[in-house]
mmCIF file of C-alpha atoms in Angstrom:
data_model
loop_
_atom_site.group_PDB
_atom_site.id
_atom_site.type_symbol
_atom_site.label_atom_id
_atom_site.label_comp_id
_atom_site.label_asym_id
_atom_site.label_seq_id
_atom_site.Cartn_x
_atom_site.Cartn_y
_atom_site.Cartn_z
ATOM 1 C CA MET U 1 -0.172 0.215 -0.284
ATOM 2 C CA ARG U 2 1.610 3.245 -1.266
ATOM 3 C CA GLY U 3 1.685 6.402 1.342
ATOM 4 C CA PRO U 4 0.643 9.857 0.486
ATOM 5 C CA SER U 5 1.450 11.827 -2.036
ATOM 6 C CA LEU U 6 4.530 14.022 -1.427
ATOM 7 C CA PHE U 7 4.074 16.082 -4.412
ATOM 8 C CA LEU U 8 1.751 19.101 -2.669
ATOM 9 C CA PRO U 9 3.754 19.171 0.562
ATOM 10 C CA LEU U 10 7.244 19.404 -1.310
ATOM 11 C CA LEU U 11 5.415 21.950 -3.766
ATOM 12 C CA CYS U 12 3.964 24.373 -1.153
ATOM 13 C CA GLY U 13 7.473 24.114 1.157
ATOM 14 C CA THR U 14 9.282 25.071 -1.723
ATOM 15 C CA LEU U 15 7.140 28.149 -2.749
ATOM 16 C CA ALA U 16 7.520 28.725 1.057
ATOM 17 C CA THR U 17 10.811 29.190 0.526
ATOM 18 C CA VAL U 18 10.838 31.361 -2.462
ATOM 19 C CA SER U 19 8.271 33.449 -0.486
ATOM 20 C CA TRP U 20 10.671 34.322 2.434
ATOM 21 C CA SER U 21 13.612 34.527 0.233
ATOM 22 C CA MET U 22 12.206 37.405 -1.679
ATOM 23 C CA GLY U 23 10.446 38.808 2.042
ATOM 24 C CA ASN U 24 14.186 38.868 3.380
ATOM 25 C CA VAL U 25 15.750 40.849 0.474
ATOM 26 C CA LEU U 26 12.804 43.340 0.710
ATOM 27 C CA SER U 27 13.381 43.892 4.152
ATOM 28 C CA LYS U 28 16.631 44.655 3.836
ATOM 29 C CA ALA U 29 16.313 46.810 1.241
ATOM 30 C CA ALA U 30 13.172 48.732 3.337
ATOM 31 C CA LEU U 31 15.818 48.527 6.556
ATOM 32 C CA CYS U 32 17.269 51.691 4.773
ATOM 33 C CA CYS U 33 14.458 53.963 5.550
ATOM 34 C CA ILE U 34 12.333 52.190 8.162
ATOM 35 C CA GLU U 35 13.418 51.199 11.393
ATOM 36 C CA PRO U 36 13.075 47.267 12.289
ATOM 37 C CA LEU U 37 10.372 47.390 14.930
ATOM 38 C CA SER U 38 7.893 50.021 12.991
ATOM 39 C CA LEU U 39 8.866 47.589 9.792
ATOM 40 C CA LEU U 40 7.740 44.486 11.607
ATOM 41 C CA THR U 41 4.749 46.008 12.941
ATOM 42 C CA GLY U 42 3.513 46.909 9.571
ATOM 43 C CA GLN U 43 4.383 43.716 7.795
ATOM 44 C CA LEU U 44 2.347 41.979 10.457
ATOM 45 C CA ALA U 45 -0.389 44.230 10.335
ATOM 46 C CA VAL U 46 -0.871 43.617 6.675
ATOM 47 C CA SER U 47 -0.272 39.889 6.976
ATOM 48 C CA ALA U 48 -2.609 39.322 9.642
ATOM 49 C CA ALA U 49 -4.912 41.294 7.835
ATOM 50 C CA SER U 50 -4.244 39.486 4.697
ATOM 51 C CA LEU U 51 -5.140 35.905 5.814
ATOM 52 C CA THR U 52 -8.033 37.427 7.976
ATOM 53 C CA VAL U 53 -9.830 38.353 4.655
ATOM 54 C CA LEU U 54 -8.689 35.083 3.684
ATOM 55 C CA SER U 55 -10.372 32.984 5.867
ATOM 56 C CA ILE U 56 -13.592 34.502 6.056
ATOM 57 C CA CYS U 57 -13.908 34.444 2.072
ATOM 58 C CA SER U 58 -13.116 30.491 2.948
ATOM 59 C CA GLY U 59 -16.275 30.712 4.990
ATOM 60 C CA ALA U 60 -13.932 30.264 8.359
ATOM 61 C CA PRO U 61 -13.708 33.445 9.740
ATOM 62 C CA PRO U 62 -11.397 33.973 12.838
ATOM 63 C CA ARG U 63 -13.248 33.502 16.033
ATOM 64 C CA LEU U 64 -12.505 34.470 20.033
ATOM 65 C CA SER U 65 -11.462 30.765 20.926
ATOM 66 C CA ASP U 66 -9.034 30.610 18.532
ATOM 67 C CA TRP U 67 -6.396 32.526 20.637
ATOM 68 C CA GLY U 68 -5.047 29.381 21.798
ATOM 69 C CA ALA U 69 -4.639 27.700 18.257
ATOM 70 C CA GLY U 70 -2.500 31.384 18.203
ATOM 71 C CA LEU U 71 -0.178 30.827 20.931
ATOM 72 C CA PRO U 72 2.420 29.725 18.418
ATOM 73 C CA GLY U 73 2.592 32.952 16.936
ATOM 74 C CA ILE U 74 4.343 34.317 19.931
ATOM 75 C CA LEU U 75 7.344 32.094 19.254
ATOM 76 C CA GLN U 76 7.576 32.763 15.367
ATOM 77 C CA PRO U 77 6.367 35.782 13.889
ATOM 78 C CA ALA U 78 6.500 37.288 17.091
ATOM 79 C CA LEU U 79 9.861 36.379 18.521
ATOM 80 C CA ALA U 80 11.633 34.558 15.822
ATOM 81 C CA SER U 81 10.817 37.179 12.992
ATOM 82 C CA GLY U 82 11.332 40.415 15.700
ATOM 83 C CA LEU U 83 14.631 39.082 16.753
ATOM 84 C CA SER U 84 15.885 38.235 12.900
ATOM 85 C CA ILE U 85 15.028 41.796 11.998
ATOM 86 C CA PHE U 86 16.811 43.725 14.052
ATOM 87 C CA GLY U 87 19.998 40.914 13.306
ATOM 88 C CA LEU U 88 19.364 41.698 9.590
ATOM 89 C CA SER U 89 19.743 45.756 10.295
ATOM 90 C CA MET U 90 23.070 44.825 11.212
ATOM 91 C CA LEU U 91 24.200 41.563 8.490
ATOM 92 C CA PRO U 92 24.059 41.325 5.197
ATOM 93 C CA ALA U 93 20.933 39.642 3.910
ATOM 94 C CA SER U 94 22.815 36.773 2.602
ATOM 95 C CA VAL U 95 24.516 36.201 6.051
ATOM 96 C CA GLU U 96 21.301 36.187 7.655
ATOM 97 C CA ALA U 97 19.905 33.692 5.592
ATOM 98 C CA MET U 98 22.835 31.702 5.730
ATOM 99 C CA LEU U 99 22.816 31.564 9.495
ATOM 100 C CA PHE U 100 18.964 31.035 9.267
ATOM 101 C CA ALA U 101 19.843 27.986 7.916
ATOM 102 C CA VAL U 102 21.035 26.628 11.047
ATOM 103 C CA LYS U 103 17.222 25.988 11.702
ATOM 104 C CA SER U 104 17.369 22.700 9.563
ATOM 105 C CA PRO U 105 19.208 20.662 11.776
ATOM 106 C CA MET U 106 17.678 22.563 15.130
ATOM 107 C CA VAL U 107 14.284 21.700 13.782
ATOM 108 C CA ILE U 108 15.016 17.767 13.214
ATOM 109 C CA LEU U 109 16.854 17.573 16.621
ATOM 110 C CA LEU U 110 14.153 19.278 18.348
ATOM 111 C CA ALA U 111 11.592 16.735 16.637
ATOM 112 C CA TRP U 112 13.561 13.829 17.490
ATOM 113 C CA LEU U 113 13.469 14.920 20.932
ATOM 114 C CA ILE U 114 10.273 16.013 21.560
ATOM 115 C CA LEU U 115 7.866 14.440 18.734
ATOM 116 C CA GLY U 116 10.461 10.875 18.344
ATOM 117 C CA GLU U 117 10.477 11.565 14.547
ATOM 118 C CA VAL U 118 13.931 9.578 14.537
ATOM 119 C CA PRO U 119 16.114 10.686 11.304
ATOM 120 C CA ASN U 120 17.602 7.965 9.634
ATOM 121 C CA ARG U 121 20.781 7.443 7.897
ATOM 122 C CA ALA U 122 19.954 9.294 4.450
ATOM 123 C CA ILE U 123 18.406 12.523 6.374
ATOM 124 C CA ILE U 124 21.460 12.345 8.912
ATOM 125 C CA PHE U 125 23.944 12.844 5.671
ATOM 126 C CA LEU U 126 21.736 15.172 3.821
ATOM 127 C CA CYS U 127 21.857 17.693 7.222
ATOM 128 C CA MET U 128 25.319 17.184 7.185
ATOM 129 C CA LEU U 129 25.616 18.174 3.725
ATOM 130 C CA ALA U 130 23.505 21.154 4.182
ATOM 131 C CA SER U 131 25.405 22.464 6.814
ATOM 132 C CA ALA U 132 29.053 21.786 5.200
ATOM 133 C CA GLY U 133 27.251 23.842 2.311
ATOM 134 C CA VAL U 134 25.933 26.589 4.397
ATOM 135 C CA GLY U 135 29.686 26.820 5.933
ATOM 136 C CA PHE U 136 30.812 27.186 2.458
ATOM 137 C CA LEU U 137 28.461 29.858 1.893
ATOM 138 C CA SER U 138 29.447 31.501 5.148
ATOM 139 C CA TRP U 139 32.856 31.834 4.424
ATOM 140 C CA THR U 140 34.824 34.153 2.489
ATOM 141 C CA PRO U 141 38.683 35.079 2.603
ATOM 142 C CA ASP U 142 38.732 38.879 3.499
ATOM 143 C CA SER U 143 35.648 39.062 5.714
ATOM 144 C CA ASP U 144 34.860 41.756 8.403
ATOM 145 C CA PRO U 145 34.482 40.670 11.693
ATOM 146 C CA SER U 146 31.818 42.960 12.691
ATOM 147 C CA ALA U 147 29.986 42.083 10.048
ATOM 148 C CA THR U 148 29.345 38.649 10.782
ATOM 149 C CA ARG U 149 29.510 38.588 15.040
ATOM 150 C CA GLY U 150 28.798 40.129 17.537
ATOM 151 C CA LEU U 151 24.868 41.346 18.743
ATOM 152 C CA GLY U 152 23.494 40.090 14.924
ATOM 153 C CA VAL U 153 24.873 36.780 14.719
ATOM 154 C CA ALA U 154 23.199 36.542 18.313
ATOM 155 C CA LEU U 155 20.150 37.829 17.561
ATOM 156 C CA VAL U 156 19.582 35.504 14.302
ATOM 157 C CA LEU U 157 20.597 32.573 16.537
ATOM 158 C CA ALA U 158 18.340 33.514 19.129
ATOM 159 C CA GLY U 159 15.144 33.985 16.251
ATOM 160 C CA VAL U 160 16.295 30.392 14.748
ATOM 161 C CA LEU U 161 15.634 28.888 18.084
ATOM 162 C CA PHE U 162 12.425 30.353 18.786
ATOM 163 C CA ALA U 163 11.671 29.624 14.608
ATOM 164 C CA SER U 164 12.420 25.779 15.570
ATOM 165 C CA LEU U 165 10.165 25.648 18.208
ATOM 166 C CA TYR U 166 7.508 27.156 16.016
ATOM 167 C CA ASN U 167 7.811 24.485 13.851
ATOM 168 C CA VAL U 168 7.668 21.673 16.360
ATOM 169 C CA ALA U 169 4.268 23.102 18.060
ATOM 170 C CA VAL U 170 2.869 23.331 14.376
ATOM 171 C CA ARG U 171 3.411 20.107 13.578
ATOM 172 C CA VAL U 172 1.857 18.924 16.969
ATOM 173 C CA MET U 173 -1.170 21.238 16.249
ATOM 174 C CA SER U 174 -1.667 21.054 12.355
ATOM 175 C CA GLN U 175 -3.105 17.213 13.277
ATOM 176 C CA SER U 176 -6.335 19.015 14.756
ATOM 177 C CA VAL U 177 -6.261 22.657 13.376
ATOM 178 C CA ASP U 178 -7.013 23.650 9.568
ATOM 179 C CA ALA U 179 -3.419 25.084 8.393
ATOM 180 C CA LEU U 180 -5.452 28.486 7.390
ATOM 181 C CA ARG U 181 -6.808 29.049 11.039
ATOM 182 C CA LEU U 182 -3.748 27.781 12.618
ATOM 183 C CA THR U 183 -1.699 30.748 10.898
ATOM 184 C CA THR U 184 -4.420 33.167 10.832
ATOM 185 C CA ALA U 185 -4.486 33.195 14.647
ATOM 186 C CA SER U 186 -0.871 32.630 15.142
ATOM 187 C CA GLN U 187 -0.422 35.766 13.325
ATOM 188 C CA ILE U 188 -3.222 37.803 14.917
ATOM 189 C CA VAL U 189 -1.707 36.759 18.145
ATOM 190 C CA ALA U 190 1.802 37.662 16.909
ATOM 191 C CA LEU U 191 0.581 40.908 15.648
ATOM 192 C CA THR U 192 -1.050 42.057 19.190
ATOM 193 C CA VAL U 193 2.253 41.165 21.010
ATOM 194 C CA VAL U 194 4.590 43.126 18.739
ATOM 195 C CA VAL U 195 2.108 46.076 18.938
ATOM 196 C CA PHE U 196 2.144 45.999 22.469
ATOM 197 C CA ALA U 197 5.765 46.130 22.108
ATOM 198 C CA TRP U 198 6.155 49.207 19.933
ATOM 199 C CA ILE U 199 3.967 50.960 21.759
ATOM 200 C CA GLY U 200 6.151 50.279 24.499
ATOM 201 C CA VAL U 201 9.520 51.328 23.029
ATOM 202 C CA ARG U 202 7.426 54.173 21.007
ATOM 203 C CA PRO U 203 4.741 55.723 23.439
ATOM 204 C CA MET U 204 4.572 58.783 20.684
ATOM 205 C CA PRO U 205 5.324 57.201 17.475
ATOM 206 C CA THR U 206 5.982 60.053 14.433
ATOM 207 C CA LEU U 207 5.469 58.571 11.240
ATOM 208 C CA SER U 208 6.485 59.952 8.248
ATOM 209 C CA VAL U 209 5.636 57.697 5.232
ATOM 210 C CA VAL U 210 5.638 57.877 1.810
ATOM 211 C CA MET U 211 4.494 55.714 -0.739
ATOM 212 C CA ALA U 212 7.450 53.681 -1.587
ATOM 213 C CA ASP U 213 7.813 52.957 2.133
ATOM 214 C CA ILE U 214 4.192 51.715 1.910
ATOM 215 C CA VAL U 215 4.823 49.276 -0.990
ATOM 216 C CA SER U 216 7.640 48.033 0.552
ATOM 217 C CA VAL U 217 5.752 47.323 4.047
ATOM 218 C CA VAL U 218 2.870 45.559 2.407
ATOM 219 C CA VAL U 219 4.814 43.413 -0.454
ATOM 220 C CA SER U 220 7.476 42.494 2.231
ATOM 221 C CA GLY U 221 4.888 41.421 4.676
ATOM 222 C CA LEU U 222 2.889 39.243 2.258
ATOM 223 C CA LEU U 223 5.796 37.676 0.955
ATOM 224 C CA LEU U 224 7.866 37.161 4.393
ATOM 225 C CA LEU U 225 4.625 36.460 6.580
ATOM 226 C CA SER U 226 1.478 35.542 5.575
ATOM 227 C CA ILE U 227 2.226 33.732 2.234
ATOM 228 C CA PRO U 228 5.213 31.291 3.371
ATOM 229 C CA SER U 229 3.850 30.807 6.794
ATOM 230 C CA LEU U 230 0.263 29.424 4.986
ATOM 231 C CA LEU U 231 2.413 27.974 2.383
ATOM 232 C CA TYR U 232 4.800 25.726 5.157
ATOM 233 C CA GLY U 233 1.647 25.022 7.546
ATOM 234 C CA ILE U 234 -0.113 23.019 4.635
ATOM 235 C CA ALA U 235 3.493 21.275 4.097
ATOM 236 C CA LEU U 236 3.275 20.683 8.019
ATOM 237 C CA GLN U 237 -0.026 18.872 7.858
ATOM 238 C CA ARG U 238 0.897 16.556 5.085
ATOM 239 C CA MET U 239 4.595 15.676 5.727
ATOM 240 C CA SER U 240 7.101 15.318 9.256
ATOM 241 C CA ALA U 241 8.520 17.975 10.859
ATOM 242 C CA THR U 242 11.812 16.331 9.664
ATOM 243 C CA ALA U 243 11.074 16.156 6.172
ATOM 244 C CA ALA U 244 9.983 19.425 5.774
ATOM 245 C CA ALA U 245 12.731 20.844 7.812
ATOM 246 C CA LEU U 246 15.081 19.513 4.630
ATOM 247 C CA LEU U 247 13.519 22.337 2.538
ATOM 248 C CA LEU U 248 14.882 24.966 4.495
ATOM 249 C CA PRO U 249 18.454 25.157 3.439
ATOM 250 C CA LEU U 250 16.664 26.386 0.199
ATOM 251 C CA VAL U 251 16.463 29.949 1.745
ATOM 252 C CA PRO U 252 19.760 30.816 2.208
ATOM 253 C CA VAL U 253 20.440 29.570 -1.604
ATOM 254 C CA PHE U 254 17.277 31.704 -2.934
ATOM 255 C CA THR U 255 18.080 34.978 -0.576
ATOM 256 C CA SER U 256 21.847 34.932 -1.869
ATOM 257 C CA ILE U 257 20.822 35.063 -5.452
ATOM 258 C CA LEU U 258 18.161 37.333 -5.075
ATOM 259 C CA ALA U 259 20.595 39.754 -3.174
ATOM 260 C CA SER U 260 23.356 39.270 -5.471
ATOM 261 C CA ILE U 261 21.248 40.723 -8.133
ATOM 262 C CA PHE U 262 19.267 43.499 -6.076
ATOM 263 C CA LEU U 263 21.464 44.273 -3.580
ATOM 264 C CA ARG U 264 24.886 43.401 -5.208
ATOM 265 C CA GLU U 265 26.105 41.148 -2.638
ATOM 266 C CA THR U 266 28.631 38.919 -4.665
ATOM 267 C CA LEU U 267 29.022 35.692 -4.005
ATOM 268 C CA THR U 268 33.034 33.838 -4.513
ATOM 269 C CA ALA U 269 33.497 30.741 -6.061
ATOM 270 C CA THR U 270 33.560 28.813 -3.044
ATOM 271 C CA GLN U 271 30.178 30.239 -1.948
ATOM 272 C CA TRP U 272 28.489 29.020 -4.852
ATOM 273 C CA LEU U 273 29.966 25.432 -4.447
ATOM 274 C CA GLY U 274 28.164 25.961 -1.013
ATOM 275 C CA ALA U 275 24.987 27.065 -2.653
ATOM 276 C CA ALA U 276 25.131 23.602 -4.793
ATOM 277 C CA ALA U 277 25.854 21.590 -1.792
ATOM 278 C CA VAL U 278 22.609 22.739 0.126
ATOM 279 C CA LEU U 279 20.227 23.044 -2.941
ATOM 280 C CA GLY U 280 21.639 19.068 -3.935
ATOM 281 C CA SER U 281 20.610 18.313 -0.402
ATOM 282 C CA ALA U 282 17.389 19.646 -0.413
ATOM 283 C CA LEU U 283 16.619 17.936 -3.749
ATOM 284 C CA ALA U 284 17.589 14.677 -2.893
ATOM 285 C CA MET U 285 14.776 14.817 -0.026
ATOM 286 C CA PRO U 286 12.152 12.587 -1.744
ATOM 287 C CA LEU U 287 15.298 9.888 -2.365
ATOM 288 C CA ALA U 288 15.484 10.143 1.755
ATOM 289 C CA LEU U 289 12.495 9.891 2.618
ATOM 290 C CA ARG U 290 11.108 6.868 0.478
ATOM 291 C CA PRO U 291 10.779 3.558 2.271
ATOM 292 C CA ASN U 292 13.750 0.934 1.780
ATOM 293 C CA ARG U 293 12.295 -0.955 -0.585
ATOM 294 C CA MET U 294 15.752 -3.093 -0.640
ATOM 295 C CA ALA U 295 15.287 -4.384 2.615
ATOM 296 C CA PRO U 296 14.332 -7.955 3.320
ATOM 297 C CA LYS U 297 10.260 -8.659 4.013
ATOM 298 C CA TYR U 298 9.576 -10.558 7.031
ATOM 299 C CA HIS U 299 7.205 -13.760 6.152
ATOM 300 C CA PRO U 300 5.992 -15.477 9.251
ATOM 301 C CA ARG U 301 6.849 -19.310 8.565
ATOM 302 C CA PRO U 302 3.079 -21.303 9.034
ATOM 303 C CA CYS U 303 2.952 -23.100 12.517
ATOM 304 C CA ARG U 304 3.743 -26.794 12.163
ATOM 305 C CA LYS U 305 1.300 -29.306 13.922
ATOM 306 C CA ALA U 306 2.868 -31.395 16.314
ATOM 307 C CA VAL U 307 2.423 -35.193 15.395
ATOM 308 C CA GLY U 308 -1.095 -36.826 17.108
ATOM 309 C CA LYS U 309 -2.036 -33.341 17.853
ATOM 310 C CA PRO U 310 -5.573 -31.603 16.262
#
């Protein structure tokens, strides 16, 4: 008997990584004229509003009783995106994405410890290949230590931890809650937390908004939060957290490519080698998830009746 098809979750997961990458690059460009907390607040407002409209159109509007399903939103995007966007303001977009690639082995480790999803040897090998690729991506011969260390790195890695915990929580809750309802509730809860933080930090905000800033906030909010969160939630409903985590190394690859095109962040030959290793590990994921057909099948022998007994 064949298991459920992986085409839809793989497609949704891959599209989510592309959307995250585009959102990362747009957020980095927007940070030149918008401070991080204001940018995150605007992005969350756009994301929560768009998901609420989508929920209403689908016949399942958000309810007050959904607040419990939205608690993972405190982990991500409230804490994870909040910390990473401050780190992004201190680091190049490609470096921030490379650091966030640590999320893949971290999710697999947490899924093993919390959910009992024991990785097989092929998955462990792919994680090692992806980690090696990220190492090549992060290496530069004449790098500025201040650009890849310090507070920015610490903030991004802390965001990775909260995002990994979110993945595990969503994997558990998605078994009983629809992906759209879960994502919408999480975004609304996250928006509430970030708005209170924004008011606390800036009790009397003074905003000078221009049309270009509004477009940046709206587009980056959709690409960074609402669209990938929904797509990745659908993927987590139909595949294990371990399998979904193997798609995450695609984010630094796509981000590096887009950053080199639009932000003029160039990659060396060694970094392109790392990108190929990361991309190869993600593309090999379906092979790692296949059951071992070469394993010998166990066929119990029929019991022999004792002589003289019925």
